[in-house]
Amino acid sequence: MHGAQVGIGILTIPRDVAEIAGTDGWIGIILGWLAAIMASLIIVNTMKRYPECTIIDLMPLFFGKWLGKCLIAVIVLYCAYAATTVLANTGGILKVWLLPLTPFYQIMILLLIPVLFLVGKGVKTLARYAELIFYLSLWVPIALIVSLKEPQYLYLLPVLKEGWGPVLKAVPTTILSFLGFELAFFLYPHLQKKQFAAVGIVIANTLSMLLFLFVTLIAYVIFSPDQITKFIWPVLSMWKGVEYRFLERIDILFLAFYLFIISTTWMPYMYFTVFGAGRLFKKSNEKKYLLGFMALLVAVTMFYTPSFFDIRKLGETWSKAGMIFGYAVPFFLWGYERLFHKYRQRRMP
């Protein structure tokens, strides 16, 4: 879950919150973390009554066969849209920073090759991969701290210079960064020790919050309040100023390694897309759906290359959809499940 969260938002979150709250945007990240924690615990509380079910299994149980299928289709489309958004963002970044002359569809093919070896293997393989990438990426914050030169801590002062209003307005912009916790709807049945689910989901969200907070504060003491809003990907721009005697373009090295980090975001969404499609059509051969989804992505990018504004629009739409699926749906299902449970108890002799 932590891997799914830190994929795309980490590159842009310093700018996103600074555009609204200035250098007080880091407070909005903490408030966004509290909202994500609350929604995550609601998900765990709902799923613990049905320990062997995913949200795909609950839809027909709660809403009947036909309405349940329609809702499953909506969930599949949400996961597919999320995976597409992350892949489009990744392809756009690579095209701007590394491969400006490479056709977009070729970049998409290269990004999708590892999917065949990981997504098709199931949840446990994806979890082990995410854990491996987590340990391999521990050098990133250390390298940033060691390379930090002449930080301007005065940029952070005064705190709450414009009051709480801009900070509260900045909280919704953190939604995209914290999305990924809603995957608990799918992951819960795979847990071996479900009694620790609440602790685990709090730790996952907290790790993400600490990372977002770290890169945001680093960006704020490197760039002035006016500069930070002018960078599309401020975190990548920070690495351009980092140099070693034996290596100048460390930003290229970071971006190449970042592909591993961001892959832990699109792969779970791709898996649950094909998982949901398999349940929707009652066919267990999920690999066919995976190959079909991949072929569709490549085919689309052969005829259409998304612009920066298209990619940003994708992210904004995903953020709005995530507001519904990640925050509204858990509270709705929690309340509905309580009523459903009481109704079922009354029907029992």
Coordinates of C-alpha atoms in Angstrom, one line a residue:
M1 CA 0.0 0.0 0.0
H2 CA 2.9 2.4 0.8
G3 CA 4.4 1.6 -2.6
A4 CA 1.1 2.3 -4.3
Q5 CA 0.9 5.7 -2.6
V6 CA 4.4 7.1 -3.2
G7 CA 4.4 6.5 -6.9
I8 CA 3.2 9.6 -8.7
G9 CA 2.3 12.2 -6.0
I10 CA 5.8 12.5 -4.6
L11 CA 7.1 14.3 -7.7
T12 CA 4.5 17.1 -7.6
I13 CA 3.2 17.4 -4.1
P14 CA 5.5 20.2 -3.0
R15 CA 4.2 22.4 -5.9
D16 CA 0.6 21.3 -5.6
V17 CA 0.3 22.4 -1.9
A18 CA 2.5 25.5 -2.4
E19 CA 0.3 26.8 -5.1
I20 CA -2.5 27.1 -2.5
A21 CA -0.9 27.4 0.9
G22 CA 2.6 28.6 0.1
T23 CA 5.3 27.2 2.4
D24 CA 2.6 26.2 4.9
G25 CA 1.6 23.5 2.5
W26 CA 3.4 20.9 4.6
I27 CA 0.7 21.3 7.3
G28 CA -1.9 20.3 4.6
I29 CA 0.0 17.1 4.1
I30 CA -0.4 16.2 7.8
L31 CA -4.1 17.0 7.6
G32 CA -4.4 14.9 4.5
W33 CA -2.7 12.0 6.3
L34 CA -5.3 12.2 9.1
A35 CA -8.1 12.0 6.5
A36 CA -6.5 9.0 4.8
I37 CA -6.0 7.3 8.2
M38 CA -9.7 7.8 9.0
A39 CA -10.9 6.4 5.7
S40 CA -8.4 3.5 5.9
L41 CA -9.6 2.4 9.3
I42 CA -13.2 2.6 8.1
I43 CA -12.2 0.2 5.3
V44 CA -10.6 -2.3 7.7
N45 CA -13.6 -2.0 10.1
T46 CA -16.0 -2.9 7.2
M47 CA -13.9 -5.7 5.8
K48 CA -13.3 -7.5 9.1
R49 CA -16.8 -8.9 9.1
Y50 CA -16.1 -10.6 5.7
P51 CA -12.4 -11.7 6.1
E52 CA -12.4 -13.8 3.0
C53 CA -14.0 -11.4 0.7
T54 CA -12.8 -8.5 -1.5
I55 CA -14.9 -5.5 -2.4
I56 CA -15.7 -7.4 -5.7
D57 CA -17.3 -10.2 -3.7
L58 CA -19.2 -7.8 -1.5
M59 CA -21.0 -6.0 -4.3
P60 CA -23.4 -8.8 -5.3
L61 CA -23.8 -9.7 -1.6
F62 CA -24.9 -6.2 -0.6
F63 CA -26.7 -5.0 -3.7
G64 CA -27.9 -8.1 -5.6
K65 CA -26.7 -9.8 -8.8
W66 CA -27.3 -7.1 -11.5
L67 CA -26.6 -4.0 -9.5
G68 CA -23.6 -5.7 -8.0
K69 CA -22.2 -6.5 -11.5
C70 CA -22.7 -2.8 -12.5
L71 CA -20.8 -1.7 -9.5
I72 CA -18.0 -4.2 -10.1
A73 CA -17.7 -2.8 -13.6
V74 CA -17.3 0.7 -12.1
I75 CA -14.6 -0.6 -9.8
V76 CA -12.8 -2.2 -12.7
L77 CA -12.9 1.0 -14.7
Y78 CA -11.6 3.0 -11.7
C79 CA -8.6 0.7 -11.3
A80 CA -8.0 0.7 -15.1
Y81 CA -8.1 4.5 -15.1
A82 CA -5.7 4.8 -12.2
A83 CA -3.2 2.4 -13.8
T84 CA -3.5 4.4 -17.1
T85 CA -3.0 7.7 -15.4
V86 CA 0.2 6.6 -13.6
L87 CA 1.6 5.0 -16.8
A88 CA 0.8 8.2 -18.8
N89 CA 2.5 10.3 -16.2
T90 CA 5.5 8.0 -16.2
G91 CA 5.7 8.0 -20.0
G92 CA 5.4 11.8 -20.1
I93 CA 8.2 12.3 -17.6
L94 CA 10.5 9.9 -19.4
K95 CA 9.8 11.6 -22.7
V96 CA 10.6 15.0 -21.3
W97 CA 13.7 14.1 -19.2
L98 CA 15.3 11.1 -20.9
L99 CA 13.8 10.0 -24.3
P100 CA 12.5 13.1 -26.1
L101 CA 12.9 11.5 -29.6
T102 CA 11.4 8.1 -28.7
P103 CA 7.7 7.6 -29.7
F104 CA 5.4 7.4 -26.8
Y105 CA 4.1 3.9 -27.7
Q106 CA 7.6 2.5 -27.6
I107 CA 8.0 4.0 -24.1
M108 CA 4.7 2.4 -23.1
I109 CA 5.9 -1.0 -24.4
L110 CA 9.1 -0.8 -22.4
L111 CA 7.1 0.1 -19.2
L112 CA 4.7 -2.8 -19.7
I113 CA 7.3 -5.5 -20.3
P114 CA 7.9 -6.1 -16.5
V115 CA 4.1 -6.3 -16.0
L116 CA 4.1 -9.7 -17.7
F117 CA 6.5 -11.1 -15.1
L118 CA 5.0 -9.6 -12.0
V119 CA 1.3 -8.7 -12.4
G120 CA 0.4 -12.1 -13.7
K121 CA 1.9 -13.8 -10.7
G122 CA -0.6 -12.5 -8.2
V123 CA -0.8 -10.4 -5.0
K124 CA 2.0 -12.2 -3.0
T125 CA 4.5 -11.6 -5.8
L126 CA 3.5 -7.9 -6.0
A127 CA 3.8 -7.6 -2.2
R128 CA 7.3 -9.1 -2.2
Y129 CA 8.3 -6.8 -5.1
A130 CA 7.0 -3.7 -3.3
E131 CA 8.9 -4.8 -0.1
L132 CA 12.1 -5.2 -2.1
I133 CA 11.8 -1.8 -3.8
F134 CA 11.2 -0.2 -0.4
Y135 CA 14.5 -1.5 1.0
L136 CA 16.4 -0.6 -2.2
S137 CA 15.1 3.0 -2.1
L138 CA 16.2 3.8 1.4
W139 CA 19.3 5.5 -0.1
V140 CA 17.2 8.3 -1.7
P141 CA 16.4 10.4 1.4
I142 CA 19.9 9.9 2.7
A143 CA 21.4 11.2 -0.5
L144 CA 19.2 14.2 -0.4
I145 CA 20.2 15.1 3.2
V146 CA 23.9 14.6 2.5
S147 CA 23.7 16.7 -0.6
L148 CA 21.7 19.6 0.9
K149 CA 23.7 22.8 0.5
E150 CA 22.9 26.2 2.0
P151 CA 19.3 25.5 3.0
Q152 CA 17.2 28.6 3.5
Y153 CA 15.1 27.7 6.6
L154 CA 13.7 31.2 6.7
Y155 CA 11.6 30.3 3.7
L156 CA 9.4 28.3 6.2
L157 CA 8.7 31.2 8.4
P158 CA 6.4 32.5 9.7
V159 CA 4.2 29.4 10.1
L160 CA 0.6 30.0 9.2
K161 CA 1.4 33.3 7.7
E162 CA -2.0 33.6 6.1
G163 CA -4.0 31.6 8.7
W164 CA -5.7 28.2 8.4
G165 CA -7.8 29.0 5.4
P166 CA -5.2 28.3 2.6
V167 CA -3.9 25.2 4.5
L168 CA -7.4 23.7 4.7
K169 CA -7.9 24.5 1.0
A170 CA -4.7 22.7 0.2
V171 CA -5.8 19.4 1.9
P172 CA -7.8 18.2 -1.1
T173 CA -4.7 18.5 -3.3
T174 CA -3.1 15.8 -1.2
I175 CA -5.8 13.3 -2.1
L176 CA -4.0 12.1 -5.2
S177 CA -0.8 11.5 -3.3
F178 CA -2.4 9.4 -0.6
L179 CA -4.5 7.3 -3.0
G180 CA -3.6 3.7 -2.7
F181 CA -5.0 3.0 0.7
E182 CA -8.3 2.1 -1.0
L183 CA -6.5 -1.1 -2.2
A184 CA -7.2 -2.4 1.3
F185 CA -10.6 -3.4 -0.2
F186 CA -8.7 -6.0 -2.3
L187 CA -5.8 -6.8 0.0
Y188 CA -7.6 -7.6 3.2
P189 CA -8.5 -11.3 2.4
H190 CA -4.8 -12.0 1.6
L191 CA -3.6 -11.0 5.1
Q192 CA -2.4 -13.9 7.2
K193 CA -2.7 -11.9 10.5
K194 CA -5.8 -9.9 10.0
Q195 CA -5.9 -8.8 13.6
F196 CA -3.0 -6.4 12.8
A197 CA -4.6 -4.9 9.7
A198 CA -5.4 -1.6 11.4
V199 CA -1.9 -1.3 12.7
G200 CA -0.4 -2.1 9.3
I201 CA -2.6 0.4 7.4
V202 CA -1.7 3.1 9.8
I203 CA 2.0 2.4 9.4
A204 CA 1.7 2.4 5.6
N205 CA -0.1 5.7 5.6
T206 CA 2.4 7.1 8.1
L207 CA 5.4 6.0 6.0
S208 CA 3.9 7.8 3.0
M209 CA 3.2 10.9 5.0
L210 CA 6.7 11.1 6.4
L211 CA 8.2 10.8 2.9
F212 CA 5.8 13.4 1.4
L213 CA 6.6 15.7 4.4
F214 CA 10.4 15.1 3.9
V215 CA 10.6 15.9 0.2
T216 CA 8.2 18.9 0.6
L217 CA 10.3 20.5 3.4
I218 CA 13.5 19.8 1.5
A219 CA 12.0 21.5 -1.6
Y220 CA 10.8 24.5 0.5
V221 CA 14.3 25.2 1.9
I222 CA 15.9 24.9 -1.5
F223 CA 13.5 26.9 -3.6
S224 CA 12.0 30.2 -2.7
P225 CA 8.2 30.4 -2.3
D226 CA 7.9 32.0 -5.7
Q227 CA 10.2 29.5 -7.4
I228 CA 8.6 26.3 -6.1
T229 CA 5.3 27.0 -8.1
K230 CA 7.2 27.4 -11.4
F231 CA 8.5 23.8 -11.5
I232 CA 6.4 21.1 -13.0
W233 CA 8.2 18.3 -11.1
P234 CA 10.1 20.1 -8.3
V235 CA 11.5 16.9 -6.8
L236 CA 13.3 16.1 -10.1
S237 CA 14.5 19.7 -10.3
M238 CA 16.0 19.4 -6.8
W239 CA 18.2 16.5 -8.0
K240 CA 19.6 18.7 -10.8
G241 CA 21.5 20.7 -8.2
V242 CA 23.1 17.6 -6.7
E243 CA 26.6 16.8 -8.0
Y244 CA 29.4 14.5 -7.0
R245 CA 33.0 14.4 -8.3
F246 CA 32.3 11.1 -10.0
L247 CA 28.8 11.9 -11.2
E248 CA 27.2 15.1 -12.5
R249 CA 23.7 14.2 -13.7
I250 CA 22.4 12.4 -10.6
D251 CA 18.9 13.5 -11.6
I252 CA 19.1 11.1 -14.5
L253 CA 20.2 8.3 -12.2
F254 CA 17.4 9.1 -9.7
L255 CA 14.8 9.1 -12.5
A256 CA 16.0 5.8 -13.8
F257 CA 15.7 4.3 -10.3
Y258 CA 12.4 6.0 -9.8
L259 CA 10.9 3.8 -12.4
F260 CA 11.1 0.9 -9.9
I261 CA 9.4 3.0 -7.3
I262 CA 6.5 4.2 -9.5
S263 CA 6.0 0.7 -10.9
T264 CA 4.7 -0.3 -7.4
T265 CA 1.9 2.1 -8.1
W266 CA 0.6 1.1 -11.5
M267 CA 1.1 -2.7 -11.1
P268 CA -1.4 -3.2 -8.2
Y269 CA -4.0 -1.2 -10.1
M270 CA -3.4 -3.2 -13.2
Y271 CA -3.7 -6.5 -11.3
F272 CA -6.9 -5.5 -9.6
T273 CA -8.3 -4.4 -13.0
V274 CA -7.8 -7.8 -14.5
F275 CA -8.8 -9.5 -11.2
G276 CA -12.1 -7.6 -11.2
A277 CA -12.7 -8.3 -14.9
G278 CA -12.2 -12.0 -14.3
R279 CA -14.8 -11.9 -11.5
L280 CA -17.2 -9.8 -13.6
F281 CA -17.2 -12.3 -16.5
K282 CA -16.7 -15.3 -14.3
K283 CA -13.6 -16.5 -16.1
S284 CA -10.5 -17.4 -14.1
N285 CA -8.0 -16.8 -17.0
E286 CA -6.9 -13.4 -15.9
K287 CA -3.8 -13.4 -18.1
K288 CA -6.0 -12.9 -21.2
Y289 CA -7.5 -9.8 -19.7
L290 CA -4.0 -8.5 -18.7
L291 CA -2.7 -9.0 -22.3
G292 CA -5.8 -7.3 -23.7
F293 CA -5.4 -4.3 -21.4
M294 CA -1.7 -4.0 -22.3
A295 CA -2.5 -4.3 -26.0
L296 CA -5.2 -1.6 -25.7
L297 CA -2.7 0.8 -23.9
V298 CA -0.1 0.3 -26.6
A299 CA -2.7 0.7 -29.5
V300 CA -4.0 3.9 -28.1
T301 CA -0.5 5.4 -27.6
M302 CA 0.4 4.5 -31.2
F303 CA -2.2 7.0 -32.5
Y304 CA -2.3 9.5 -29.6
T305 CA 0.5 11.0 -27.6
P306 CA -0.9 12.8 -24.5
S307 CA 0.3 16.3 -23.9
F308 CA 1.4 17.7 -20.5
F309 CA -2.1 19.2 -20.0
D310 CA -3.8 15.9 -21.0
I311 CA -1.7 14.1 -18.4
R312 CA -2.4 16.7 -15.7
K313 CA -6.1 16.4 -16.6
L314 CA -5.9 12.7 -16.1
G315 CA -4.4 13.2 -12.6
E316 CA -7.1 15.8 -11.7
T317 CA -9.9 13.4 -12.8
W318 CA -8.3 10.5 -10.9
S319 CA -8.1 12.7 -7.8
K320 CA -11.9 13.4 -8.1
A321 CA -12.7 9.8 -8.6
G322 CA -10.4 8.9 -5.7
M323 CA -12.3 11.3 -3.5
I324 CA -15.4 9.1 -4.2
F325 CA -13.8 5.7 -4.1
G326 CA -11.3 6.3 -1.4
Y327 CA -13.3 8.5 1.0
A328 CA -17.0 8.5 0.2
V329 CA -17.4 4.7 -0.6
P330 CA -15.7 3.5 2.6
F331 CA -18.1 5.5 4.8
F332 CA -21.1 4.6 2.7
L333 CA -20.2 0.8 2.8
W334 CA -19.5 1.0 6.5
G335 CA -23.0 2.5 7.2
Y336 CA -24.7 0.2 4.7
E337 CA -23.0 -2.9 6.1
R338 CA -24.3 -2.0 9.6
L339 CA -27.8 -1.9 8.3
F340 CA -27.3 -5.0 6.1
H341 CA -25.9 -6.9 9.1
K342 CA -28.9 -5.9 11.3
Y343 CA -31.4 -6.8 8.6
R344 CA -29.8 -10.3 8.1
Q345 CA -29.9 -10.9 11.9
R346 CA -33.6 -10.1 12.0
R347 CA -34.3 -12.5 9.1
M348 CA -32.5 -15.3 10.8
P349 CA -34.8 -17.6 12.9

